[in-house]
Amino acid sequence: MKKLDRLLSGGYPENAVVLLSGGPGTGKTLVALKFLLEGARKGERCCYITLNEKKEELVKACDSIKALADIKKCLDKTLAIEYIPMGQSNLSMKRFVEILGNYPKIDRIVIDNVNKLLMFSENRKSYRAYLIDVINSLKSTRASLLLCETENDEKLDSGGQEAFECDGIVQLLFLELEEKPMRALIAHKMRYTKFDAKLPHELLIDENDIRLTETKVI
Protein backbone atom coordinates (compact mmCIF):
# COMPACT_ATOMS: atom_id res chain seq x y z
CA MET A 1 0.00 0.00 0.00
CA LYS A 2 1.45 3.34 -1.06
CA LYS A 3 0.09 5.19 1.97
CA LEU A 4 1.62 2.60 4.29
CA ASP A 5 4.96 2.99 2.51
CA ARG A 6 4.81 6.75 3.13
CA LEU A 7 3.74 6.20 6.73
CA LEU A 8 6.83 4.03 7.28
CA SER A 9 9.14 6.36 5.34
CA GLY A 10 9.69 3.89 2.51
CA GLY A 11 7.85 0.76 3.58
CA TYR A 12 8.90 -2.24 5.64
CA PRO A 13 12.67 -2.21 6.28
CA GLU A 14 14.73 -4.82 4.43
CA ASN A 15 15.90 -7.89 6.35
CA ALA A 16 13.42 -7.10 9.12
CA VAL A 17 10.58 -9.15 10.62
CA VAL A 18 7.32 -7.30 11.26
CA LEU A 19 4.49 -8.51 13.49
CA LEU A 20 1.07 -7.84 11.94
CA SER A 21 -1.37 -8.25 14.82
CA GLY A 22 -5.09 -7.83 15.33
CA GLY A 23 -8.38 -9.43 16.26
CA PRO A 24 -10.63 -11.54 14.02
CA GLY A 25 -11.92 -9.73 10.93
CA THR A 26 -9.52 -6.78 11.12
CA GLY A 27 -7.99 -7.64 7.72
CA LYS A 28 -4.65 -9.27 8.57
CA THR A 29 -4.84 -11.97 5.90
CA LEU A 30 -5.92 -9.62 3.11
CA VAL A 31 -3.27 -7.00 4.00
CA ALA A 32 -0.60 -9.74 4.00
CA LEU A 33 -1.76 -11.13 0.64
CA LYS A 34 -1.63 -7.67 -0.92
CA PHE A 35 1.89 -7.22 0.48
CA LEU A 36 2.99 -10.43 -1.26
CA LEU A 37 1.13 -9.68 -4.49
CA GLU A 38 2.89 -6.31 -4.81
CA GLY A 39 6.22 -8.14 -4.64
CA ALA A 40 5.14 -10.96 -6.97
CA ARG A 41 4.14 -8.46 -9.64
CA LYS A 42 7.70 -7.11 -9.54
CA GLY A 43 9.11 -10.58 -10.07
CA GLU A 44 10.12 -11.07 -6.44
CA ARG A 45 9.93 -14.58 -4.98
CA CYS A 46 7.10 -14.56 -2.47
CA CYS A 47 5.70 -17.22 -0.15
CA TYR A 48 2.62 -17.37 2.10
CA ILE A 49 2.93 -20.10 4.75
CA THR A 50 -0.51 -20.76 6.19
CA LEU A 51 -1.09 -22.81 9.31
CA ASN A 52 -4.84 -22.14 9.28
CA GLU A 53 -6.62 -21.80 5.94
CA LYS A 54 -5.97 -23.96 2.90
CA LYS A 55 -4.63 -22.54 -0.34
CA GLU A 56 -8.05 -22.75 -2.02
CA GLU A 57 -9.68 -20.80 0.82
CA LEU A 58 -7.14 -17.99 0.58
CA VAL A 59 -7.53 -17.71 -3.18
CA LYS A 60 -11.31 -17.62 -2.79
CA ALA A 61 -11.00 -14.75 -0.31
CA CYS A 62 -9.18 -12.76 -3.00
CA ASP A 63 -11.96 -13.20 -5.57
CA SER A 64 -14.12 -10.51 -3.96
CA ILE A 65 -11.43 -7.79 -4.20
CA LYS A 66 -10.33 -6.48 -7.61
CA ALA A 67 -6.89 -5.41 -6.36
CA LEU A 68 -6.12 -9.06 -5.49
CA ALA A 69 -7.37 -10.53 -8.77
CA ASP A 70 -3.83 -11.16 -10.04
CA ILE A 71 -3.16 -13.67 -7.26
CA LYS A 72 -4.15 -16.55 -9.54
CA LYS A 73 -1.82 -15.32 -12.30
CA CYS A 74 1.15 -15.28 -9.93
CA LEU A 75 0.45 -18.58 -8.16
CA ASP A 76 3.21 -21.17 -8.52
CA LYS A 77 5.26 -18.63 -10.48
CA THR A 78 6.42 -15.73 -8.33
CA LEU A 79 4.00 -16.52 -5.49
CA ALA A 80 3.65 -19.80 -3.56
CA ILE A 81 1.02 -20.57 -0.94
CA GLU A 82 2.08 -23.42 1.37
CA TYR A 83 -0.47 -24.96 3.73
CA ILE A 84 1.09 -26.72 6.72
CA PRO A 85 -1.52 -28.50 8.90
CA MET A 86 0.47 -28.69 12.12
CA GLY A 87 -2.27 -30.42 14.11
CA GLN A 88 -2.81 -33.16 11.53
CA SER A 89 0.83 -33.86 10.77
CA ASN A 90 2.02 -33.74 14.42
CA LEU A 91 4.56 -31.20 13.27
CA SER A 92 6.48 -29.76 16.22
CA MET A 93 7.81 -26.24 16.55
CA LYS A 94 11.32 -27.65 16.34
CA ARG A 95 10.56 -29.38 13.04
CA PHE A 96 8.90 -26.23 11.71
CA VAL A 97 12.07 -24.25 12.41
CA GLU A 98 14.13 -26.90 10.58
CA ILE A 99 11.84 -26.78 7.54
CA LEU A 100 11.92 -22.99 7.43
CA GLY A 101 15.72 -23.02 7.61
CA ASN A 102 15.86 -25.22 4.51
CA TYR A 103 13.52 -23.05 2.42
CA PRO A 104 14.97 -21.69 -0.84
CA LYS A 105 15.90 -18.02 -1.12
CA ILE A 106 12.74 -15.92 -0.82
CA ASP A 107 12.26 -12.15 -1.11
CA ARG A 108 8.98 -11.79 0.82
CA ILE A 109 7.40 -14.24 3.23
CA VAL A 110 4.30 -14.34 5.44
CA ILE A 111 3.57 -16.83 8.23
CA ASP A 112 -0.11 -17.03 9.21
CA ASN A 113 -0.35 -17.25 12.11
CA VAL A 114 2.13 -17.33 14.94
CA ASN A 115 -0.55 -18.39 17.45
CA LYS A 116 -0.57 -21.89 15.98
CA LEU A 117 3.18 -22.17 16.58
CA LEU A 118 2.62 -21.30 20.23
CA MET A 119 -0.06 -24.01 20.51
CA PHE A 120 2.32 -26.71 19.35
CA SER A 121 5.24 -25.74 21.56
CA GLU A 122 6.13 -27.59 24.75
CA ASN A 123 5.84 -24.41 26.80
CA ARG A 124 6.21 -20.65 26.43
CA LYS A 125 9.93 -20.73 27.23
CA SER A 126 10.71 -23.22 24.44
CA TYR A 127 8.35 -21.35 22.10
CA ARG A 128 10.23 -18.10 22.56
CA ALA A 129 13.57 -19.83 21.96
CA TYR A 130 12.27 -21.35 18.71
CA LEU A 131 10.62 -18.06 17.77
CA ILE A 132 14.02 -16.38 17.88
CA ASP A 133 15.32 -19.07 15.53
CA VAL A 134 12.38 -18.47 13.17
CA ILE A 135 12.99 -14.71 13.18
CA ASN A 136 16.70 -15.17 12.52
CA SER A 137 15.88 -17.43 9.57
CA LEU A 138 13.44 -14.88 8.17
CA LYS A 139 16.00 -12.06 8.29
CA SER A 140 17.64 -13.46 5.17
CA THR A 141 14.52 -12.37 3.23
CA ARG A 142 13.95 -8.81 2.08
CA ALA A 143 10.78 -8.44 4.16
CA SER A 144 8.78 -10.77 6.41
CA LEU A 145 5.43 -10.62 8.17
CA LEU A 146 4.34 -12.72 11.14
CA LEU A 147 0.57 -12.64 11.57
CA CYS A 148 -0.76 -12.79 15.11
CA GLU A 149 -4.40 -12.98 16.21
CA THR A 150 -5.07 -11.13 19.45
CA GLU A 151 -7.99 -11.37 21.85
CA ASN A 152 -8.60 -7.64 22.23
CA ASP A 153 -7.38 -4.29 20.94
CA GLU A 154 -5.10 -3.75 23.93
CA LYS A 155 -2.84 -6.71 23.14
CA LEU A 156 -0.09 -6.55 20.53
CA ASP A 157 0.85 -10.24 20.52
CA SER A 158 -0.29 -13.70 21.63
CA GLY A 159 1.45 -13.42 24.99
CA GLY A 160 4.51 -15.23 23.65
CA GLN A 161 6.62 -12.04 23.57
CA GLU A 162 6.50 -11.73 19.76
CA ALA A 163 6.23 -7.96 20.08
CA PHE A 164 9.61 -7.83 21.84
CA GLU A 165 11.39 -10.11 19.37
CA CYS A 166 10.15 -8.64 16.08
CA ASP A 167 11.69 -5.58 14.46
CA GLY A 168 8.34 -3.91 13.89
CA ILE A 169 4.73 -4.03 15.06
CA VAL A 170 1.76 -3.03 12.92
CA GLN A 171 -1.63 -3.42 14.61
CA LEU A 172 -5.02 -3.72 12.91
CA LEU A 173 -8.10 -3.04 15.02
CA PHE A 174 -11.65 -1.70 15.07
CA LEU A 175 -12.27 1.83 16.35
CA GLU A 176 -15.59 3.44 17.20
CA LEU A 177 -16.00 6.65 15.19
CA GLU A 178 -19.35 8.41 15.35
CA GLU A 179 -20.85 5.20 16.75
CA LYS A 180 -19.71 3.24 13.70
CA PRO A 181 -16.96 0.57 13.86
CA MET A 182 -14.05 1.36 11.57
CA ARG A 183 -10.96 -0.62 10.70
CA ALA A 184 -7.72 1.14 11.59
CA LEU A 185 -3.97 0.56 11.32
CA ILE A 186 -1.44 1.67 13.92
CA ALA A 187 2.36 1.34 13.69
CA HIS A 188 3.73 0.79 17.20
CA LYS A 189 7.35 -0.04 16.44
CA MET A 190 9.56 -0.09 13.35
CA ARG A 191 13.32 -0.32 13.66
CA TYR A 192 15.56 1.29 11.05
CA THR A 193 12.95 3.81 9.86
CA LYS A 194 11.11 6.96 10.92
CA PHE A 195 7.32 6.80 11.31
CA ASP A 196 4.35 8.33 13.11
CA ALA A 197 4.10 6.09 16.14
CA LYS A 198 0.74 5.06 17.58
CA LEU A 199 -1.35 7.29 15.29
CA PRO A 200 -4.42 5.45 13.92
CA HIS A 201 -5.07 5.50 10.17
CA GLU A 202 -8.32 4.30 8.68
CA LEU A 203 -8.01 1.00 6.80
CA LEU A 204 -10.58 0.59 4.03
CA ILE A 205 -11.39 -2.85 2.60
CA ASP A 206 -14.00 -3.00 -0.16
CA GLU A 207 -14.66 -4.76 -3.46
CA ASN A 208 -12.03 -2.65 -5.21
CA ASP A 209 -8.99 -2.40 -2.96
CA ILE A 210 -7.33 -2.47 0.46
CA ARG A 211 -5.97 0.95 1.33
CA LEU A 212 -5.26 3.53 4.02
CA THR A 213 -7.02 6.90 3.94
CA GLU A 214 -5.08 10.12 3.65
CA THR A 215 -6.47 11.41 6.95
CA LYS A 216 -5.82 10.05 10.42
CA VAL A 217 -8.66 8.68 12.46
CA ILE A 218 -9.26 10.96 15.45
CSV table of N, CA, C and O in Angstrom, one decimal, residues 110-161:
chain,number,residue,atom,x,y,z
A,110,VAL,N,5.3,-14.5,4.4
A,110,VAL,CA,4.3,-14.3,5.4
A,110,VAL,C,4.1,-15.7,6.1
A,110,VAL,O,4.0,-16.7,5.5
A,111,ILE,N,4.0,-15.6,7.5
A,111,ILE,CA,3.6,-16.8,8.2
A,111,ILE,C,2.3,-16.5,9.0
A,111,ILE,O,2.2,-15.6,9.7
A,112,ASP,N,1.2,-17.3,8.7
A,112,ASP,CA,-0.1,-17.0,9.2
A,112,ASP,C,-0.6,-18.3,9.9
A,112,ASP,O,-0.9,-19.3,9.3
A,113,ASN,N,-0.8,-18.3,11.2
A,113,ASN,CA,-0.3,-17.3,12.1
A,113,ASN,C,0.5,-17.8,13.2
A,113,ASN,O,0.5,-19.0,13.5
A,114,VAL,N,1.2,-16.9,13.9
A,114,VAL,CA,2.1,-17.3,14.9
A,114,VAL,C,1.5,-18.0,16.1
A,114,VAL,O,2.1,-18.8,16.9
A,115,ASN,N,0.2,-17.8,16.3
A,115,ASN,CA,-0.6,-18.4,17.4
A,115,ASN,C,-0.5,-19.9,17.4
A,115,ASN,O,-0.4,-20.6,18.4
A,116,LYS,N,-0.6,-20.4,16.2
A,116,LYS,CA,-0.6,-21.9,16.0
A,116,LYS,C,0.8,-22.5,16.4
A,116,LYS,O,0.9,-23.6,16.9
A,117,LEU,N,1.9,-21.7,16.2
A,117,LEU,CA,3.2,-22.2,16.6
A,117,LEU,C,3.3,-22.3,18.1
A,117,LEU,O,3.9,-23.2,18.7
A,118,LEU,N,2.6,-21.3,18.8
A,118,LEU,CA,2.6,-21.3,20.2
A,118,LEU,C,1.8,-22.5,20.8
A,118,LEU,O,2.3,-23.2,21.7
A,119,MET,N,0.8,-22.9,20.1
A,119,MET,CA,-0.1,-24.0,20.5
A,119,MET,C,0.7,-25.3,20.5
A,119,MET,O,0.5,-26.2,21.3
A,120,PHE,N,1.6,-25.4,19.5
A,120,PHE,CA,2.3,-26.7,19.3
A,120,PHE,C,3.7,-26.7,19.9
A,120,PHE,O,4.6,-27.5,19.5
A,121,SER,N,4.0,-25.8,20.8
A,121,SER,CA,5.2,-25.7,21.6
A,121,SER,C,5.1,-26.4,22.9
A,121,SER,O,4.0,-26.5,23.5
A,122,GLU,N,6.2,-26.9,23.5
A,122,GLU,CA,6.1,-27.6,24.8
A,122,GLU,C,5.7,-26.6,25.9
A,122,GLU,O,4.9,-27.0,26.7
A,123,ASN,N,6.2,-25.4,25.8
A,123,ASN,CA,5.8,-24.4,26.8
A,123,ASN,C,6.3,-23.1,26.2
A,123,ASN,O,6.9,-23.0,25.2
A,124,ARG,N,5.9,-22.0,26.9
A,124,ARG,CA,6.2,-20.7,26.4
A,124,ARG,C,7.7,-20.4,26.3
A,124,ARG,O,8.2,-19.6,25.5
A,125,LYS,N,8.5,-21.0,27.2
A,125,LYS,CA,9.9,-20.7,27.2
A,125,LYS,C,10.5,-21.3,26.0
A,125,LYS,O,11.3,-20.7,25.3
A,126,SER,N,10.2,-22.6,25.6
A,126,SER,CA,10.7,-23.2,24.4
A,126,SER,C,10.2,-22.5,23.2
A,126,SER,O,10.9,-22.4,22.2
A,127,TYR,N,8.9,-22.1,23.3
A,127,TYR,CA,8.3,-21.4,22.1
A,127,TYR,C,9.2,-20.1,21.8
A,127,TYR,O,9.5,-19.8,20.6
A,128,ARG,N,9.5,-19.3,22.8
A,128,ARG,CA,10.2,-18.1,22.6
A,128,ARG,C,11.6,-18.4,22.0
A,128,ARG,O,12.1,-17.7,21.1
A,129,ALA,N,12.2,-19.5,22.5
A,129,ALA,CA,13.6,-19.8,22.0
A,129,ALA,C,13.5,-20.2,20.5
A,129,ALA,O,14.3,-19.8,19.7
A,130,TYR,N,12.5,-21.0,20.1
A,130,TYR,CA,12.3,-21.4,18.7
A,130,TYR,C,11.8,-20.2,17.9
A,130,TYR,O,12.2,-20.0,16.7
A,131,LEU,N,11.0,-19.3,18.5
A,131,LEU,CA,10.6,-18.1,17.8
A,131,LEU,C,11.8,-17.2,17.3
A,131,LEU,O,11.9,-16.7,16.2
A,132,ILE,N,12.8,-17.1,18.2
A,132,ILE,CA,14.0,-16.4,17.9
A,132,ILE,C,14.7,-17.0,16.7
A,132,ILE,O,15.2,-16.3,15.8
A,133,ASP,N,14.7,-18.4,16.7
A,133,ASP,CA,15.3,-19.1,15.5
A,133,ASP,C,14.6,-18.8,14.2
A,133,ASP,O,15.1,-18.6,13.2
A,134,VAL,N,13.2,-18.8,14.3
A,134,VAL,CA,12.4,-18.5,13.2
A,134,VAL,C,12.7,-17.1,12.7
A,134,VAL,O,12.9,-16.9,11.5
A,135,ILE,N,12.7,-16.1,13.6
A,135,ILE,CA,13.0,-14.7,13.2
A,135,ILE,C,14.4,-14.6,12.5
A,135,ILE,O,14.5,-13.9,11.5
A,136,ASN,N,15.4,-15.2,13.1
A,136,ASN,CA,16.7,-15.2,12.5
A,136,ASN,C,16.7,-15.8,11.1
A,136,ASN,O,17.4,-15.3,10.2
A,137,SER,N,16.0,-16.8,10.9
A,137,SER,CA,15.9,-17.4,9.6
A,137,SER,C,15.2,-16.5,8.6
A,137,SER,O,15.6,-16.4,7.4
A,138,LEU,N,14.2,-15.8,9.0
A,138,LEU,CA,13.4,-14.9,8.2
A,138,LEU,C,14.2,-13.6,7.8
A,138,LEU,O,13.9,-13.0,6.8
A,139,LYS,N,15.3,-13.3,8.6
A,139,LYS,CA,16.0,-12.1,8.3
A,139,LYS,C,16.9,-12.2,7.0
A,139,LYS,O,17.4,-11.2,6.6
A,140,SER,N,16.9,-13.3,6.4
A,140,SER,CA,17.6,-13.5,5.2
A,140,SER,C,16.7,-13.0,4.0
A,140,SER,O,17.2,-12.9,2.9
A,141,THR,N,15.4,-12.9,4.3
A,141,THR,CA,14.5,-12.4,3.2
A,141,THR,C,14.5,-10.9,3.2
A,141,THR,O,14.9,-10.2,4.2
A,142,ARG,N,14.0,-10.3,2.2
A,142,ARG,CA,13.9,-8.8,2.1
A,142,ARG,C,12.9,-8.2,3.1
A,142,ARG,O,13.2,-7.2,3.6
A,143,ALA,N,11.8,-8.9,3.2
A,143,ALA,CA,10.8,-8.4,4.2
A,143,ALA,C,9.9,-9.6,4.6
A,143,ALA,O,9.6,-10.5,3.8
A,144,SER,N,9.6,-9.7,5.9
A,144,SER,CA,8.8,-10.8,6.4
A,144,SER,C,7.7,-10.3,7.3
A,144,SER,O,7.9,-9.3,8.1
A,145,LEU,N,6.5,-10.9,7.3
A,145,LEU,CA,5.4,-10.6,8.2
A,145,LEU,C,5.0,-11.9,9.0
A,145,LEU,O,4.9,-12.9,8.4
A,146,LEU,N,4.9,-11.7,10.3
A,146,LEU,CA,4.3,-12.7,11.1
A,146,LEU,C,2.9,-12.3,11.5
A,146,LEU,O,2.8,-11.2,12.2
A,147,LEU,N,1.9,-13.0,11.2
A,147,LEU,CA,0.6,-12.6,11.6
A,147,LEU,C,0.2,-13.2,13.0
A,147,LEU,O,0.6,-14.3,13.3
A,148,CYS,N,-0.4,-12.4,13.7
A,148,CYS,CA,-0.8,-12.8,15.1
A,148,CYS,C,-2.2,-12.4,15.4
A,148,CYS,O,-2.5,-11.2,15.3
A,149,GLU,N,-3.0,-13.3,15.8
A,149,GLU,CA,-4.4,-13.0,16.2
A,149,GLU,C,-4.5,-12.7,17.7
A,149,GLU,O,-4.1,-13.5,18.5
A,150,THR,N,-5.0,-11.5,18.0
A,150,THR,CA,-5.1,-11.1,19.4
A,150,THR,C,-6.5,-11.2,19.9
A,150,THR,O,-7.4,-11.2,19.2
A,151,GLU,N,-6.7,-11.2,21.3
A,151,GLU,CA,-8.0,-11.4,21.9
A,151,GLU,C,-8.7,-10.0,22.0
A,151,GLU,O,-9.9,-10.0,22.0
A,152,ASN,N,-8.0,-9.0,22.1
A,152,ASN,CA,-8.6,-7.6,22.2
A,152,ASN,C,-7.6,-6.6,21.7
A,152,ASN,O,-6.5,-6.9,21.4
A,153,ASP,N,-8.2,-5.4,21.6
A,153,ASP,CA,-7.4,-4.3,20.9
A,153,ASP,C,-6.2,-3.8,21.8
A,153,ASP,O,-5.4,-3.0,21.3
A,154,GLU,N,-6.2,-4.2,23.1
A,154,GLU,CA,-5.1,-3.7,23.9
A,154,GLU,C,-3.8,-4.6,23.8
A,154,GLU,O,-2.7,-4.2,24.1
A,155,LYS,N,-4.0,-5.8,23.3
A,155,LYS,CA,-2.8,-6.7,23.1
A,155,LYS,C,-2.2,-6.6,21.8
A,155,LYS,O,-2.8,-6.4,20.8
A,156,LEU,N,-0.9,-6.7,21.8
A,156,LEU,CA,-0.1,-6.6,20.5
A,156,LEU,C,0.4,-7.9,20.1
A,156,LEU,O,0.9,-8.0,18.9
A,157,ASP,N,0.4,-8.9,20.9
A,157,ASP,CA,0.8,-10.2,20.5
A,157,ASP,C,0.0,-11.3,21.2
A,157,ASP,O,-0.9,-11.0,21.9
A,158,SER,N,0.5,-12.6,21.1
A,158,SER,CA,-0.3,-13.7,21.6
A,158,SER,C,0.0,-14.0,23.1
A,158,SER,O,-0.5,-14.9,23.7
A,159,GLY,N,1.0,-13.2,23.6
A,159,GLY,CA,1.5,-13.4,25.0
A,159,GLY,C,2.7,-14.2,25.0
A,159,GLY,O,3.3,-14.5,26.0
A,160,GLY,N,3.3,-14.5,23.8
A,160,GLY,CA,4.5,-15.2,23.7
A,160,GLY,C,5.7,-14.3,23.4
A,160,GLY,O,6.8,-14.8,23.0
A,161,GLN,N,5.5,-13.0,23.7
A,161,GLN,CA,6.6,-12.0,23.6
A,161,GLN,C,7.0,-11.8,22.1
A,161,GLN,O,8.2,-11.3,21.9
